[in-house]
Amino acid sequence: MHHTVVERELELRLILSPERSIPVPARLDYRSDDPYAVHIVFHTDSEQPVHWTFARELLVEGVFRPCGNGDVRVWPTKVDGRGVVLVSLSSPDGEALLEAPLPQVSAWLERTLRAVPPGAEGGRLGIDDALDQLLAR
């Protein structure tokens, strides 16, 4: 089975306060063998990169309108006339608000949607085949 990996390096901004943000190099990862999820890897000052995983559809929807609740919330906005998408992450270890450039995130998402169209994720996992075999018995 051939797996597609869609990656994108980009610079996010970690919002520390309304006046202050710092650049954070990050990588967006999408793998067709894990078709419902998107992965963000942050390269921070710490030894280990920080990994976050959440539903792809959350990011797809969050490019257009606010969505999500709980640990991950995503919403589009404008900063100095630029389209950005904000991602709020919260965990027991703390919270982070990240700003990503909307055109780059959208372009990457489009590539993931070409790799595995929405609604086709189940087929990628082989669930349909397994069910067909069960029902055929």
Short mmCIF file of N, CA and C in Angstrom, two decimals:
data_model
loop_
_atom_site.label_atom_id
_atom_site.label_comp_id
_atom_site.label_asym_id
_atom_site.label_seq_id
_atom_site.Cartn_x
_atom_site.Cartn_y
_atom_site.Cartn_z
N MET A 1 0.86 -1.20 0.00
CA MET A 1 0.00 0.00 0.00
C MET A 1 0.89 1.24 0.00
N HIS A 2 0.62 2.13 -0.91
CA HIS A 2 1.43 3.33 -1.03
C HIS A 2 0.87 4.41 -0.11
N HIS A 3 1.74 4.98 0.71
CA HIS A 3 1.29 6.05 1.60
C HIS A 3 1.81 7.39 1.10
N THR A 4 0.95 8.37 1.14
CA THR A 4 1.33 9.71 0.74
C THR A 4 1.63 10.53 1.98
N VAL A 5 2.72 11.28 1.94
CA VAL A 5 3.04 12.19 3.04
C VAL A 5 3.06 13.59 2.46
N VAL A 6 2.31 14.49 3.08
CA VAL A 6 2.27 15.88 2.63
C VAL A 6 2.86 16.73 3.74
N GLU A 7 4.00 17.35 3.46
CA GLU A 7 4.69 18.13 4.49
C GLU A 7 4.83 19.58 4.05
N ARG A 8 4.96 20.44 5.02
CA ARG A 8 5.18 21.86 4.72
C ARG A 8 5.93 22.48 5.90
N GLU A 9 7.09 23.02 5.61
CA GLU A 9 7.80 23.77 6.66
C GLU A 9 7.26 25.20 6.61
N LEU A 10 7.01 25.78 7.75
CA LEU A 10 6.61 27.17 7.74
C LEU A 10 6.91 27.79 9.09
N GLU A 11 6.85 29.11 9.12
CA GLU A 11 7.11 29.80 10.37
C GLU A 11 5.80 30.25 10.97
N LEU A 12 5.54 29.79 12.17
CA LEU A 12 4.38 30.24 12.92
C LEU A 12 4.83 31.34 13.86
N ARG A 13 3.86 32.03 14.43
CA ARG A 13 4.20 33.00 15.46
C ARG A 13 3.50 32.57 16.75
N LEU A 14 4.26 32.50 17.82
CA LEU A 14 3.69 32.22 19.13
C LEU A 14 3.31 33.55 19.75
N ILE A 15 2.02 33.73 20.00
CA ILE A 15 1.52 35.00 20.53
C ILE A 15 1.69 34.98 22.05
N LEU A 16 2.53 35.88 22.54
CA LEU A 16 2.78 35.93 23.98
C LEU A 16 1.86 36.94 24.65
N SER A 17 1.54 38.01 23.93
CA SER A 17 0.62 39.03 24.43
C SER A 17 0.13 39.78 23.20
N PRO A 18 -0.87 40.65 23.35
CA PRO A 18 -1.34 41.37 22.16
C PRO A 18 -0.21 42.12 21.43
N GLU A 19 0.81 42.53 22.16
CA GLU A 19 1.88 43.31 21.54
C GLU A 19 3.07 42.46 21.13
N ARG A 20 3.16 41.23 21.61
CA ARG A 20 4.41 40.51 21.47
C ARG A 20 4.19 39.10 20.94
N SER A 21 4.98 38.75 19.93
CA SER A 21 4.95 37.37 19.44
C SER A 21 6.37 36.99 19.01
N ILE A 22 6.65 35.70 19.01
CA ILE A 22 7.97 35.24 18.59
C ILE A 22 7.82 34.20 17.49
N PRO A 23 8.76 34.17 16.53
CA PRO A 23 8.67 33.18 15.46
C PRO A 23 8.99 31.78 15.97
N VAL A 24 8.24 30.80 15.49
CA VAL A 24 8.49 29.41 15.83
C VAL A 24 8.51 28.60 14.53
N PRO A 25 9.66 28.01 14.19
CA PRO A 25 9.68 27.14 13.01
C PRO A 25 8.82 25.91 13.29
N ALA A 26 8.06 25.50 12.29
CA ALA A 26 7.16 24.37 12.49
C ALA A 26 7.06 23.58 11.19
N ARG A 27 6.56 22.36 11.31
CA ARG A 27 6.30 21.55 10.14
C ARG A 27 4.89 21.00 10.23
N LEU A 28 4.15 21.15 9.16
CA LEU A 28 2.83 20.54 9.05
C LEU A 28 3.02 19.19 8.38
N ASP A 29 2.44 18.16 8.95
CA ASP A 29 2.55 16.81 8.42
C ASP A 29 1.17 16.21 8.23
N TYR A 30 0.99 15.55 7.10
CA TYR A 30 -0.23 14.79 6.88
C TYR A 30 0.17 13.48 6.23
N ARG A 31 -0.35 12.37 6.74
CA ARG A 31 -0.01 11.06 6.19
C ARG A 31 -1.29 10.32 5.82
N SER A 32 -1.29 9.77 4.61
CA SER A 32 -2.51 9.10 4.14
C SER A 32 -2.82 7.84 4.94
N ASP A 33 -1.82 7.30 5.67
CA ASP A 33 -2.12 6.12 6.49
C ASP A 33 -2.70 6.51 7.85
N ASP A 34 -2.82 7.82 8.09
CA ASP A 34 -3.48 8.33 9.30
C ASP A 34 -4.40 9.46 8.83
N PRO A 35 -5.42 9.12 8.02
CA PRO A 35 -6.05 10.12 7.15
C PRO A 35 -6.91 11.16 7.85
N TYR A 36 -7.30 10.89 9.10
CA TYR A 36 -8.18 11.86 9.76
C TYR A 36 -7.40 12.94 10.50
N ALA A 37 -6.09 12.76 10.64
CA ALA A 37 -5.31 13.62 11.53
C ALA A 37 -4.35 14.53 10.78
N VAL A 38 -4.08 15.67 11.38
CA VAL A 38 -2.96 16.50 10.95
C VAL A 38 -1.99 16.59 12.13
N HIS A 39 -0.72 16.73 11.80
CA HIS A 39 0.32 16.79 12.83
C HIS A 39 1.08 18.09 12.66
N ILE A 40 1.32 18.76 13.78
CA ILE A 40 2.17 19.95 13.74
C ILE A 40 3.35 19.68 14.66
N VAL A 41 4.54 19.89 14.13
CA VAL A 41 5.76 19.70 14.92
C VAL A 41 6.41 21.07 15.08
N PHE A 42 6.58 21.49 16.34
CA PHE A 42 7.21 22.78 16.61
C PHE A 42 8.65 22.57 17.02
N HIS A 43 9.52 23.37 16.46
CA HIS A 43 10.92 23.31 16.86
C HIS A 43 11.17 24.49 17.81
N THR A 44 11.10 24.19 19.08
CA THR A 44 11.28 25.23 20.08
C THR A 44 12.70 25.15 20.63
N ASP A 45 12.98 25.94 21.64
CA ASP A 45 14.33 25.96 22.19
C ASP A 45 14.65 24.68 22.96
N SER A 46 13.61 23.93 23.30
CA SER A 46 13.86 22.72 24.09
C SER A 46 14.52 21.65 23.22
N GLU A 47 15.04 20.63 23.88
CA GLU A 47 15.74 19.55 23.17
C GLU A 47 14.80 18.85 22.19
N GLN A 48 13.62 18.50 22.67
CA GLN A 48 12.69 17.71 21.87
C GLN A 48 11.70 18.63 21.15
N PRO A 49 11.43 18.34 19.88
CA PRO A 49 10.35 19.09 19.23
C PRO A 49 9.01 18.77 19.91
N VAL A 50 8.08 19.70 19.82
CA VAL A 50 6.76 19.52 20.42
C VAL A 50 5.81 19.06 19.32
N HIS A 51 5.09 17.97 19.58
CA HIS A 51 4.16 17.41 18.60
C HIS A 51 2.72 17.65 19.03
N TRP A 52 1.89 18.09 18.10
CA TRP A 52 0.45 18.16 18.34
C TRP A 52 -0.25 17.44 17.19
N THR A 53 -1.30 16.72 17.52
CA THR A 53 -2.09 16.03 16.51
C THR A 53 -3.55 16.36 16.76
N PHE A 54 -4.26 16.71 15.69
CA PHE A 54 -5.70 16.91 15.85
C PHE A 54 -6.38 16.64 14.51
N ALA A 55 -7.70 16.72 14.51
CA ALA A 55 -8.48 16.32 13.33
C ALA A 55 -8.24 17.27 12.16
N ARG A 56 -8.02 16.68 11.00
CA ARG A 56 -7.83 17.50 9.80
C ARG A 56 -9.04 18.39 9.56
N GLU A 57 -10.26 17.85 9.76
CA GLU A 57 -11.45 18.64 9.43
C GLU A 57 -11.55 19.90 10.28
N LEU A 58 -10.94 19.85 11.47
CA LEU A 58 -10.92 21.03 12.35
C LEU A 58 -10.15 22.16 11.67
N LEU A 59 -9.01 21.83 11.08
CA LEU A 59 -8.19 22.84 10.42
C LEU A 59 -8.85 23.30 9.12
N VAL A 60 -9.44 22.34 8.39
CA VAL A 60 -10.11 22.68 7.13
C VAL A 60 -11.24 23.68 7.40
N GLU A 61 -12.03 23.41 8.43
CA GLU A 61 -13.14 24.31 8.75
C GLU A 61 -12.63 25.61 9.34
N GLY A 62 -11.57 25.51 10.16
CA GLY A 62 -11.05 26.68 10.87
C GLY A 62 -10.44 27.73 9.98
N VAL A 63 -10.13 27.36 8.73
CA VAL A 63 -9.63 28.32 7.76
C VAL A 63 -10.75 29.29 7.37
N PHE A 64 -12.01 28.82 7.46
CA PHE A 64 -13.15 29.62 7.03
C PHE A 64 -13.94 30.24 8.17
N ARG A 65 -14.03 29.52 9.29
CA ARG A 65 -14.88 30.00 10.39
C ARG A 65 -14.36 29.41 11.70
N PRO A 66 -14.67 30.07 12.82
CA PRO A 66 -14.19 29.54 14.10
C PRO A 66 -14.76 28.16 14.36
N CYS A 67 -13.93 27.26 14.83
CA CYS A 67 -14.43 25.94 15.17
C CYS A 67 -13.54 25.30 16.23
N GLY A 68 -14.03 24.19 16.74
CA GLY A 68 -13.28 23.47 17.77
C GLY A 68 -13.71 23.90 19.15
N ASN A 69 -13.47 23.03 20.10
CA ASN A 69 -13.68 23.39 21.49
C ASN A 69 -12.77 22.49 22.29
N GLY A 70 -12.56 22.81 23.53
CA GLY A 70 -11.65 21.98 24.30
C GLY A 70 -10.20 22.31 23.98
N ASP A 71 -9.42 21.27 23.70
CA ASP A 71 -7.96 21.43 23.60
C ASP A 71 -7.50 22.23 22.40
N VAL A 72 -8.24 22.14 21.31
CA VAL A 72 -7.80 22.78 20.07
C VAL A 72 -8.94 23.63 19.50
N ARG A 73 -8.64 24.91 19.30
CA ARG A 73 -9.62 25.79 18.64
C ARG A 73 -8.90 26.51 17.51
N VAL A 74 -9.62 26.70 16.41
CA VAL A 74 -9.02 27.29 15.21
C VAL A 74 -9.97 28.35 14.68
N TRP A 75 -9.43 29.51 14.27
CA TRP A 75 -10.28 30.51 13.65
C TRP A 75 -9.45 31.43 12.75
N PRO A 76 -10.08 31.93 11.68
CA PRO A 76 -9.38 32.84 10.76
C PRO A 76 -9.51 34.28 11.24
N THR A 77 -8.55 35.11 10.91
CA THR A 77 -8.65 36.53 11.21
C THR A 77 -7.67 37.28 10.30
N LYS A 78 -7.67 38.59 10.46
CA LYS A 78 -6.71 39.40 9.71
C LYS A 78 -5.79 40.11 10.69
N VAL A 79 -4.50 40.16 10.36
CA VAL A 79 -3.53 40.90 11.17
C VAL A 79 -2.78 41.81 10.21
N ASP A 80 -2.89 43.11 10.43
CA ASP A 80 -2.24 44.08 9.53
C ASP A 80 -2.61 43.81 8.07
N GLY A 81 -3.86 43.46 7.85
CA GLY A 81 -4.33 43.24 6.48
C GLY A 81 -3.97 41.88 5.89
N ARG A 82 -3.24 41.06 6.65
CA ARG A 82 -2.87 39.73 6.16
C ARG A 82 -3.84 38.70 6.71
N GLY A 83 -4.21 37.73 5.87
CA GLY A 83 -5.06 36.64 6.36
C GLY A 83 -4.21 35.66 7.16
N VAL A 84 -4.65 35.37 8.36
CA VAL A 84 -3.95 34.38 9.19
C VAL A 84 -4.98 33.43 9.79
N VAL A 85 -4.50 32.30 10.23
CA VAL A 85 -5.36 31.38 10.98
C VAL A 85 -4.72 31.23 12.36
N LEU A 86 -5.55 31.38 13.38
CA LEU A 86 -5.07 31.26 14.75
C LEU A 86 -5.43 29.89 15.28
N VAL A 87 -4.50 29.29 15.98
CA VAL A 87 -4.70 27.97 16.56
C VAL A 87 -4.40 28.07 18.05
N SER A 88 -5.41 27.78 18.85
CA SER A 88 -5.25 27.81 20.31
C SER A 88 -5.15 26.38 20.81
N LEU A 89 -4.04 26.08 21.48
CA LEU A 89 -3.80 24.73 21.99
C LEU A 89 -3.75 24.80 23.50
N SER A 90 -4.46 23.89 24.17
CA SER A 90 -4.33 23.85 25.62
C SER A 90 -4.16 22.41 26.07
N SER A 91 -3.26 22.25 27.02
CA SER A 91 -2.98 20.93 27.57
C SER A 91 -2.71 21.12 29.06
N PRO A 92 -2.58 20.02 29.80
CA PRO A 92 -2.24 20.17 31.22
C PRO A 92 -0.94 20.95 31.43
N ASP A 93 -0.06 20.92 30.43
CA ASP A 93 1.23 21.61 30.56
C ASP A 93 1.14 23.10 30.32
N GLY A 94 0.03 23.56 29.75
CA GLY A 94 -0.07 24.99 29.49
C GLY A 94 -0.87 25.26 28.23
N GLU A 95 -0.84 26.52 27.83
CA GLU A 95 -1.61 26.92 26.66
C GLU A 95 -0.72 27.66 25.70
N ALA A 96 -1.08 27.61 24.44
CA ALA A 96 -0.33 28.34 23.43
C ALA A 96 -1.30 28.87 22.39
N LEU A 97 -1.03 30.08 21.93
CA LEU A 97 -1.80 30.66 20.83
C LEU A 97 -0.83 30.89 19.69
N LEU A 98 -1.11 30.25 18.56
CA LEU A 98 -0.21 30.32 17.41
C LEU A 98 -0.90 30.97 16.23
N GLU A 99 -0.12 31.74 15.50
CA GLU A 99 -0.64 32.39 14.30
C GLU A 99 0.09 31.82 13.10
N ALA A 100 -0.68 31.37 12.11
CA ALA A 100 -0.10 30.79 10.90
C ALA A 100 -0.58 31.57 9.69
N PRO A 101 0.28 31.71 8.67
CA PRO A 101 -0.13 32.43 7.46
C PRO A 101 -1.19 31.64 6.70
N LEU A 102 -2.33 32.26 6.47
CA LEU A 102 -3.47 31.57 5.86
C LEU A 102 -3.16 31.01 4.47
N PRO A 103 -2.49 31.77 3.58
CA PRO A 103 -2.26 31.21 2.24
C PRO A 103 -1.44 29.92 2.27
N GLN A 104 -0.43 29.87 3.13
CA GLN A 104 0.42 28.68 3.19
C GLN A 104 -0.32 27.49 3.78
N VAL A 105 -1.09 27.75 4.84
CA VAL A 105 -1.87 26.66 5.45
C VAL A 105 -2.92 26.14 4.47
N SER A 106 -3.59 27.06 3.77
CA SER A 106 -4.63 26.66 2.82
C SER A 106 -4.02 25.84 1.68
N ALA A 107 -2.87 26.26 1.18
CA ALA A 107 -2.24 25.54 0.07
C ALA A 107 -1.85 24.13 0.51
N TRP A 108 -1.33 24.03 1.73
CA TRP A 108 -0.95 22.71 2.26
C TRP A 108 -2.19 21.83 2.46
N LEU A 109 -3.25 22.42 3.01
CA LEU A 109 -4.49 21.65 3.20
C LEU A 109 -5.04 21.15 1.88
N GLU A 110 -4.97 22.00 0.84
CA GLU A 110 -5.46 21.57 -0.47
C GLU A 110 -4.68 20.36 -0.96
N ARG A 111 -3.39 20.34 -0.70
CA ARG A 111 -2.58 19.18 -1.11
C ARG A 111 -3.04 17.93 -0.35
N THR A 112 -3.36 18.08 0.94
CA THR A 112 -3.81 16.90 1.71
C THR A 112 -5.17 16.43 1.19
N LEU A 113 -6.01 17.38 0.76
CA LEU A 113 -7.34 17.01 0.29
C LEU A 113 -7.27 16.35 -1.08
N ARG A 114 -6.25 16.69 -1.85
CA ARG A 114 -6.04 15.99 -3.12
C ARG A 114 -5.53 14.57 -2.86
N ALA A 115 -4.68 14.44 -1.84
CA ALA A 115 -4.12 13.12 -1.51
C ALA A 115 -5.23 12.18 -1.01
N VAL A 116 -6.05 12.68 -0.09
CA VAL A 116 -7.18 11.91 0.44
C VAL A 116 -8.38 12.84 0.51
N PRO A 117 -9.28 12.76 -0.46
CA PRO A 117 -10.44 13.67 -0.45
C PRO A 117 -11.30 13.47 0.79
N PRO A 118 -11.99 14.53 1.24
CA PRO A 118 -12.88 14.41 2.40
C PRO A 118 -13.91 13.33 2.11
N GLY A 119 -14.16 12.48 3.08
CA GLY A 119 -15.12 11.40 2.90
C GLY A 119 -14.47 10.11 2.42
N ALA A 120 -13.22 10.22 1.94
CA ALA A 120 -12.53 9.02 1.45
C ALA A 120 -11.60 8.43 2.51
N GLU A 121 -11.56 9.06 3.69
CA GLU A 121 -10.59 8.62 4.70
C GLU A 121 -10.80 7.17 5.11
N GLY A 122 -12.07 6.78 5.27
CA GLY A 122 -12.36 5.42 5.72
C GLY A 122 -11.78 4.36 4.80
N GLY A 123 -11.86 4.61 3.49
CA GLY A 123 -11.31 3.67 2.53
C GLY A 123 -9.81 3.51 2.70
N ARG A 124 -9.14 4.60 3.11
CA ARG A 124 -7.71 4.56 3.30
C ARG A 124 -7.31 3.63 4.44
N LEU A 125 -8.19 3.50 5.39
CA LEU A 125 -7.87 2.67 6.55
C LEU A 125 -8.20 1.20 6.29
N GLY A 126 -8.83 0.92 5.16
CA GLY A 126 -9.18 -0.46 4.87
C GLY A 126 -10.40 -0.95 5.63
N ILE A 127 -11.11 -0.03 6.28
CA ILE A 127 -12.28 -0.43 7.07
C ILE A 127 -13.36 -1.00 6.15
N ASP A 128 -13.56 -0.33 5.02
CA ASP A 128 -14.61 -0.78 4.10
C ASP A 128 -14.34 -2.20 3.64
N ASP A 129 -13.08 -2.48 3.28
CA ASP A 129 -12.72 -3.82 2.82
C ASP A 129 -12.99 -4.85 3.92
N ALA A 130 -12.58 -4.50 5.13
CA ALA A 130 -12.76 -5.43 6.24
C ALA A 130 -14.25 -5.71 6.47
N LEU A 131 -15.07 -4.66 6.41
CA LEU A 131 -16.51 -4.83 6.60
C LEU A 131 -17.09 -5.69 5.48
N ASP A 132 -16.65 -5.41 4.23
CA ASP A 132 -17.17 -6.19 3.11
C ASP A 132 -16.87 -7.69 3.32
N GLN A 133 -15.66 -7.96 3.78
CA GLN A 133 -15.30 -9.37 3.98
C GLN A 133 -16.14 -9.99 5.09
N LEU A 134 -16.35 -9.22 6.16
CA LEU A 134 -17.17 -9.75 7.27
C LEU A 134 -18.58 -10.04 6.80
N LEU A 135 -19.14 -9.10 6.05
CA LEU A 135 -20.54 -9.23 5.62
C LEU A 135 -20.69 -10.30 4.56
N ALA A 136 -19.63 -10.59 3.84
CA ALA A 136 -19.70 -11.59 2.75
C ALA A 136 -19.73 -13.01 3.32
N ARG A 137 -19.35 -13.16 4.58
CA ARG A 137 -19.25 -14.53 5.12
C ARG A 137 -20.62 -15.15 5.29
#
